[in-house]
Each structure stands twice: as C-alpha cells, then as structure tokens.
Amino acid sequence: MRNITDLIEHYLKTMLTRSGDSLLEIKRSELAKQFQCVPSQINYVIRTRFTVEKGYMVESKRGGGGYIRIQKVEAHDDVALFDHLSQLVGEKIDQQTAENIVVRLLEEKAITRREANMMLSALDRTHFKLSVAHRDHIRANLLKAMLQVLMYE
C-alpha cells in the first residue's frame, strides 16, 4: 500500500493532467481535510515532489484565503530542456537533486532508460570517497558534462 505522501502526489498530478491546463490551484486546508492529514504534510509533498528540477513551478500564499498554484513547465525542445537543467545544476548539487534531474529527463523522453541508469550510477555518492562539499562539486561538474553531451549529440 502506498503512503499518504505518494497518494497526495498522485492525486495532484492526476488533477493537473485532468485539468487540461498546465496549472492547478488548490487550497492547502481543503486538501489536508480531504486526505485527513495536517497541512504541513501537504507542504512536504509540494516541497519535495513538485520542484523546479522535476519540471514544476509552485506559488504559495498562506493564510485564510491562501492557495497553492502548481504549474507544469515544459521545455520547447530537448535542447532547451538540457540547457535549462544545466543552469539549475550550479556549482554543486546533492545526490537527490541530481537524481530528480535525471528522472525528469527520462519522464520528458529526452533520454532512454539505459542512459538514465548510467547517469544515476555515475552520479551516485558511493563513487565519491570525499567530503560532501567536494563530492557535490564533482557531481555537478559530471552532470553538466553529461547534459552538454546530450544537448549536442
């Protein structure tokens, strides 16, 4: 059985798809009531499952009339997607964020499952017997290099 976090994520993605639009507006309190959870659980799902590297822009307004707007952003083509994600990487990147980027490339069909598996393997922390700062810096350089190769070949 799936956990509440997975259920909320699935529900929101389904609603986004059904809307026929790339924008979904929800009320945090209503969604929490529907799933019989605390609003902070909704915040957690939004913060971890609907990130920029996963292809979402989120706008949130708190308070009684508050809302959460989730927008699915899509690149015009693979080159734009590779370029956008390369800019997101920055000087260093943690493993989870790097994995999110690779998964997004796979979901957007910009890479094959085999390419995704190779990228995930190369970016895995077990290959870097260094301090976290050095590891995240090297991972960022590797991921940017991979994105450059994919962009131009």
Backbone as CSV, one residue per row, in Angstrom:
resi,resn,N_x,N_y,N_z,CA_x,CA_y,CA_z,C_x,C_y,C_z
1,MET,0.839,-1.175,0.000,0.000,0.000,0.000,0.892,1.249,0.000
2,ARG,0.468,2.241,-0.720,1.235,3.473,-0.822,1.013,4.333,0.405
3,ASN,2.001,5.157,0.707,1.871,6.037,1.861,1.124,7.314,1.475
4,ILE,0.781,8.119,2.456,-0.033,9.313,2.238,0.668,10.299,1.308
5,THR,1.982,10.393,1.415,2.745,11.297,0.563,2.593,10.908,-0.902
6,ASP,2.721,9.613,-1.187,2.561,9.129,-2.562,1.140,9.357,-3.061
7,LEU,0.167,9.146,-2.198,-1.236,9.342,-2.592,-1.520,10.805,-2.933
8,ILE,-1.017,11.708,-2.121,-1.231,13.136,-2.376,-0.538,13.542,-3.675
9,GLU,0.693,13.086,-3.863,1.409,13.392,-5.106,0.641,12.880,-6.318
10,HIS,0.209,11.648,-6.267,-0.538,11.052,-7.382,-1.824,11.843,-7.644
11,TYR,-2.539,12.179,-6.601,-3.782,12.949,-6.734,-3.514,14.286,-7.435
12,LEU,-2.492,15.009,-6.987,-2.199,16.316,-7.570,-1.773,16.200,-9.029
13,LYS,-0.968,15.204,-9.340,-0.541,15.018,-10.730,-1.722,14.626,-11.612
14,THR,-2.612,13.806,-11.082,-3.814,13.427,-11.826,-4.696,14.646,-12.078
15,MET,-4.886,15.467,-11.052,-5.700,16.677,-11.198,-5.070,17.632,-12.215
16,LEU,-3.777,17.732,-12.205,-3.069,18.596,-13.151,-3.274,18.093,-14.578
17,THR,-3.200,16.802,-14.760,-3.403,16.202,-16.076,-4.848,16.369,-16.535
18,ARG,-5.789,16.120,-15.647,-7.222,16.219,-15.985,-7.664,17.643,-16.300
19,SER,-6.994,18.605,-15.705,-7.407,19.991,-15.902,-7.237,20.423,-17.358
20,GLY,-6.389,19.707,-18.096,-6.160,20.068,-19.485,-5.307,21.323,-19.599
21,ASP,-4.978,21.886,-18.487,-4.155,23.081,-18.417,-2.872,22.674,-17.699
22,SER,-1.863,23.490,-17.794,-0.628,23.163,-17.086,-0.591,23.834,-15.716
23,LEU,-1.755,24.277,-15.238,-1.829,24.996,-13.967,-2.925,24.407,-13.087
24,LEU,-2.603,24.208,-11.829,-3.563,23.705,-10.850,-3.508,24.606,-9.634
25,GLU,-4.677,25.041,-9.165,-4.733,25.845,-7.951,-5.537,25.082,-6.912
26,ILE,-4.961,24.923,-5.732,-5.620,24.178,-4.661,-5.544,24.965,-3.368
27,LYS,-6.407,24.611,-2.453,-6.349,25.172,-1.107,-5.741,24.100,-0.201
28,ARG,-4.674,24.487,0.467,-3.936,23.569,1.333,-4.855,22.933,2.371
29,SER,-5.679,23.750,3.024,-6.533,23.246,4.102,-7.576,22.255,3.580
30,GLU,-8.131,22.534,2.404,-9.131,21.616,1.829,-8.500,20.281,1.452
31,LEU,-7.304,20.352,0.889,-6.609,19.121,0.511,-6.231,18.308,1.748
32,ALA,-5.794,18.999,2.798,-5.450,18.322,4.052,-6.688,17.648,4.637
33,LYS,-7.815,18.325,4.562,-9.057,17.753,5.075,-9.458,16.524,4.257
34,GLN,-9.310,16.616,2.946,-9.667,15.501,2.059,-8.828,14.258,2.359
35,PHE,-7.534,14.464,2.651,-6.652,13.331,2.919,-6.496,13.047,4.414
36,GLN,-7.245,13.766,5.218,-7.226,13.599,6.676,-5.790,13.625,7.212
37,CYS,-5.115,14.724,6.867,-3.747,14.920,7.331,-3.562,16.380,7.729
38,VAL,-2.433,16.701,8.279,-2.156,18.083,8.664,-1.656,18.849,7.444
39,PRO,-1.904,20.155,7.392,-1.447,20.951,6.246,0.060,20.860,6.005
40,SER,0.840,20.637,7.052,2.286,20.525,6.855,2.634,19.308,5.987
41,GLN,1.791,18.291,5.984,2.009,17.127,5.113,1.857,17.547,3.647
42,ILE,0.897,18.420,3.384,0.717,18.947,2.028,1.954,19.757,1.644
43,ASN,2.438,20.586,2.571,3.643,21.380,2.316,4.811,20.480,1.958
44,TYR,4.967,19.385,2.699,6.058,18.450,2.454,5.972,17.872,1.033
45,VAL,4.794,17.461,0.636,4.614,16.894,-0.703,4.974,17.932,-1.763
46,ILE,4.482,19.139,-1.596,4.752,20.197,-2.562,6.252,20.490,-2.624
47,ARG,6.883,20.603,-1.475,8.300,20.962,-1.393,9.209,19.871,-1.968
48,THR,8.835,18.610,-1.821,9.725,17.527,-2.249,9.352,16.891,-3.583
49,ARG,8.092,16.956,-3.963,7.659,16.251,-5.176,7.357,17.170,-6.358
50,PHE,7.272,18.462,-6.110,6.929,19.410,-7.166,7.995,20.503,-7.225
51,THR,9.203,20.104,-7.581,10.337,21.020,-7.592,10.652,21.467,-9.019
52,VAL,11.477,22.487,-9.125,11.856,23.007,-10.439,12.567,21.943,-11.260
53,GLU,13.484,21.218,-10.622,14.207,20.204,-11.390,13.303,19.069,-11.860
54,LYS,12.145,18.926,-11.227,11.176,17.921,-11.665,10.181,18.494,-12.672
55,GLY,10.330,19.791,-12.977,9.503,20.396,-14.017,8.278,21.137,-13.520
56,TYR,8.293,21.595,-12.281,7.149,22.299,-11.717,7.564,23.645,-11.138
57,MET,6.684,24.596,-11.272,6.835,25.885,-10.602,5.690,25.951,-9.597
58,VAL,6.009,26.359,-8.377,4.996,26.414,-7.327,4.942,27.824,-6.760
59,GLU,3.738,28.316,-6.621,3.492,29.602,-5.984,2.563,29.324,-4.816
60,SER,2.869,29.903,-3.685,2.090,29.615,-2.491,1.749,30.909,-1.770
61,LYS,0.503,31.018,-1.315,0.083,32.135,-0.493,-0.563,31.543,0.753
62,ARG,-0.063,31.933,1.893,-0.580,31.398,3.147,-1.717,32.248,3.666
63,GLY,-2.404,31.716,4.652,-3.491,32.463,5.287,-4.837,31.904,4.906
64,GLY,-5.882,32.534,5.422,-7.249,32.064,5.225,-7.650,31.916,3.775
65,GLY,-7.286,32.879,2.938,-7.615,32.798,1.517,-6.460,32.247,0.723
66,GLY,-5.542,31.558,1.401,-4.321,31.073,0.772,-4.563,29.973,-0.247
67,TYR,-3.594,29.782,-1.075,-3.678,28.782,-2.126,-2.279,28.274,-2.458
68,ILE,-2.255,27.232,-3.218,-1.017,26.733,-3.806,-1.296,26.579,-5.295
69,ARG,-0.463,27.181,-6.099,-0.566,27.019,-7.552,0.613,26.165,-8.004
70,ILE,0.296,25.120,-8.722,1.324,24.241,-9.266,1.221,24.328,-10.779
71,GLN,2.351,24.619,-11.397,2.363,24.716,-12.849,3.417,23.775,-13.403
72,LYS,3.020,22.964,-14.352,3.950,22.068,-15.040,4.600,22.881,-16.147
73,VAL,5.914,22.973,-16.102,6.631,23.709,-17.136,7.315,22.715,-18.051
74,GLU,7.239,22.993,-19.323,7.834,22.095,-20.297,8.731,22.883,-21.230
75,ALA,9.866,22.320,-21.542,10.782,22.952,-22.485,10.217,22.801,-23.893
76,HIS,10.582,23.722,-24.763,10.086,23.668,-26.143,10.696,22.513,-26.917
77,ASP,11.894,22.152,-26.569,12.543,21.001,-27.192,13.604,20.468,-26.243
78,ASP,14.236,19.379,-26.625,15.224,18.748,-25.754,16.423,19.657,-25.475
79,VAL,16.847,20.419,-26.475,17.998,21.304,-26.284,17.679,22.333,-25.202
80,ALA,16.496,22.907,-25.259,16.094,23.887,-24.249,16.022,23.228,-22.871
81,LEU,15.535,21.997,-22.825,15.441,21.271,-21.563,16.834,21.015,-20.985
82,PHE,17.757,20.521,-21.805,19.121,20.267,-21.343,19.769,21.558,-20.852
83,ASP,19.574,22.636,-21.593,20.154,23.919,-21.221,19.581,24.419,-19.899
84,HIS,18.273,24.345,-19.768,17.605,24.796,-18.534,18.096,23.992,-17.327
85,LEU,18.150,22.691,-17.461,18.586,21.845,-16.347,20.058,22.060,-16.026
86,SER,20.867,22.291,-17.049,22.279,22.562,-16.823,22.456,23.830,-15.994
87,GLN,21.631,24.825,-16.242,21.697,26.068,-15.468,21.250,25.841,-14.022
88,LEU,20.325,24.926,-13.810,19.857,24.625,-12.461,20.928,23.949,-11.603
89,VAL,21.836,23.255,-12.235,22.837,22.487,-11.507,23.713,23.383,-10.648
90,GLY,24.219,24.460,-11.196,25.065,25.356,-10.420,26.448,24.770,-10.162
91,GLU,27.110,25.273,-9.125,28.467,24.861,-8.796,28.521,23.522,-8.069
92,LYS,27.460,23.207,-7.336,27.401,21.926,-6.635,25.955,21.463,-6.599
93,ILE,25.804,20.139,-6.436,24.459,19.567,-6.425,24.465,18.310,-5.569
94,ASP,23.428,18.161,-4.739,23.333,16.959,-3.912,22.774,15.812,-4.749
95,GLN,22.905,14.615,-4.236,22.501,13.431,-4.999,21.011,13.428,-5.321
96,GLN,20.159,13.786,-4.361,18.713,13.746,-4.595,18.305,14.693,-5.717
97,THR,18.858,15.890,-5.718,18.521,16.861,-6.762,19.027,16.378,-8.119
98,ALA,20.218,15.807,-8.146,20.755,15.257,-9.397,19.856,14.125,-9.909
99,GLU,19.417,13.262,-9.009,18.508,12.177,-9.392,17.201,12.730,-9.936
100,ASN,16.690,13.794,-9.325,15.454,14.417,-9.808,15.615,14.913,-11.242
101,ILE,16.759,15.466,-11.549,17.020,15.969,-12.898,17.051,14.815,-13.899
102,VAL,17.718,13.734,-13.546,17.795,12.578,-14.443,16.402,11.973,-14.656
103,VAL,15.629,11.866,-13.594,14.268,11.327,-13.708,13.418,12.218,-14.604
104,ARG,13.575,13.527,-14.462,12.812,14.430,-15.327,13.186,14.217,-16.785
105,LEU,14.470,14.079,-17.086,14.887,13.823,-18.461,14.244,12.553,-19.003
106,LEU,14.172,11.542,-18.161,13.539,10.283,-18.558,12.046,10.478,-18.786
107,GLU,11.377,11.166,-17.869,9.940,11.407,-18.000,9.606,12.240,-19.237
108,GLU,10.500,13.160,-19.593,10.290,14.007,-20.769,10.706,13.283,-22.056
109,LYS,11.181,12.036,-21.910,11.630,11.206,-23.026,12.814,11.832,-23.773
110,ALA,13.627,12.604,-23.036,14.819,13.208,-23.616,15.999,12.238,-23.564
111,ILE,15.901,11.225,-22.690,16.913,10.180,-22.596,16.217,8.833,-22.466
112,THR,16.964,7.780,-22.738,16.421,6.428,-22.610,16.579,5.949,-21.165
113,ARG,15.927,4.880,-20.835,16.064,4.278,-19.506,17.518,3.858,-19.272
114,ARG,18.162,3.337,-20.296,19.561,2.912,-20.167,20.457,4.112,-19.867
115,GLU,20.247,5.208,-20.578,21.041,6.417,-20.328,20.798,6.928,-18.900
116,ALA,19.548,6.890,-18.472,19.213,7.333,-17.116,19.928,6.473,-16.079
117,ASN,19.909,5.173,-16.277,20.585,4.274,-15.330,22.083,4.524,-15.285
118,MET,22.687,4.765,-16.442,24.127,5.053,-16.466,24.415,6.376,-15.752
119,MET,23.600,7.375,-15.988,23.800,8.673,-15.340,23.642,8.549,-13.823
120,LEU,22.601,7.855,-13.399,22.363,7.689,-11.960,23.513,6.942,-11.295
121,SER,24.024,5.944,-11.981,25.142,5.186,-11.429,26.389,6.067,-11.298
122,ALA,26.678,6.846,-12.317,27.870,7.699,-12.288,27.769,8.808,-11.245
123,LEU,26.558,9.248,-10.948,26.355,10.349,-10.006,26.184,9.888,-8.556
124,ASP,26.150,8.585,-8.336,25.899,8.048,-7.001,27.024,8.368,-6.026
125,ARG,26.659,8.736,-4.824,27.636,9.157,-3.791,28.634,8.070,-3.424
126,THR,28.305,6.826,-3.652,29.224,5.750,-3.269,30.519,5.777,-4.083
127,HIS,30.514,6.478,-5.219,31.714,6.564,-6.051,32.646,7.695,-5.621
128,PHE,32.184,8.518,-4.684,32.964,9.686,-4.273,33.347,9.545,-2.810
129,LYS,34.558,9.144,-2.565,35.049,8.984,-1.188,35.696,10.298,-0.748
130,LEU,34.902,11.354,-0.797,35.378,12.699,-0.493,34.442,13.359,0.503
131,SER,34.805,14.549,0.917,33.904,15.322,1.768,32.661,15.684,0.960
132,VAL,31.588,16.000,1.655,30.325,16.319,0.985,30.501,17.480,0.015
133,ALA,31.219,18.529,0.428,31.398,19.703,-0.431,32.101,19.327,-1.739
134,HIS,33.164,18.528,-1.642,33.881,18.114,-2.848,33.024,17.175,-3.692
135,ARG,32.348,16.277,-3.038,31.501,15.305,-3.724,30.417,16.018,-4.525
136,ASP,29.743,16.996,-3.915,28.661,17.716,-4.594,29.195,18.580,-5.734
137,HIS,30.403,19.080,-5.584,31.028,19.885,-6.638,31.377,18.999,-7.842
138,ILE,31.979,17.856,-7.575,32.341,16.923,-8.656,31.079,16.402,-9.341
139,ARG,30.048,16.083,-8.556,28.787,15.602,-9.123,28.189,16.649,-10.063
140,ALA,28.248,17.918,-9.669,27.717,18.998,-10.513,28.481,19.073,-11.835
141,ASN,29.799,18.989,-11.754,30.605,19.036,-12.979,30.308,17.849,-13.893
142,LEU,30.174,16.664,-13.314,29.838,15.476,-14.108,28.471,15.612,-14.776
143,LEU,27.489,16.047,-14.002,26.133,16.168,-14.545,26.087,17.215,-15.657
144,LYS,26.767,18.340,-15.468,26.796,19.363,-16.514,27.472,18.826,-17.773
145,ALA,28.539,18.069,-17.599,29.225,17.481,-18.755,28.297,16.518,-19.500
146,MET,27.555,15.700,-18.753,26.611,14.768,-19.374,25.524,15.523,-20.135
147,LEU,25.003,16.585,-19.535,23.950,17.375,-20.180,24.472,18.036,-21.455
148,GLN,25.721,18.489,-21.448,26.310,19.099,-22.647,26.425,18.075,-23.768
149,VAL,26.866,16.866,-23.435,26.988,15.817,-24.457,25.607,15.485,-25.031
150,LEU,24.639,15.341,-24.163,23.281,15.016,-24.611,22.685,16.143,-25.457
151,MET,23.032,17.378,-25.127,22.462,18.529,-25.827,22.926,18.581,-27.275
152,TYR,24.150,18.195,-27.538,24.713,18.404,-28.860,24.916,17.140,-29.675
153,GLU,24.450,16.021,-29.165,24.610,14.800,-29.958,23.293,14.134,-30.202
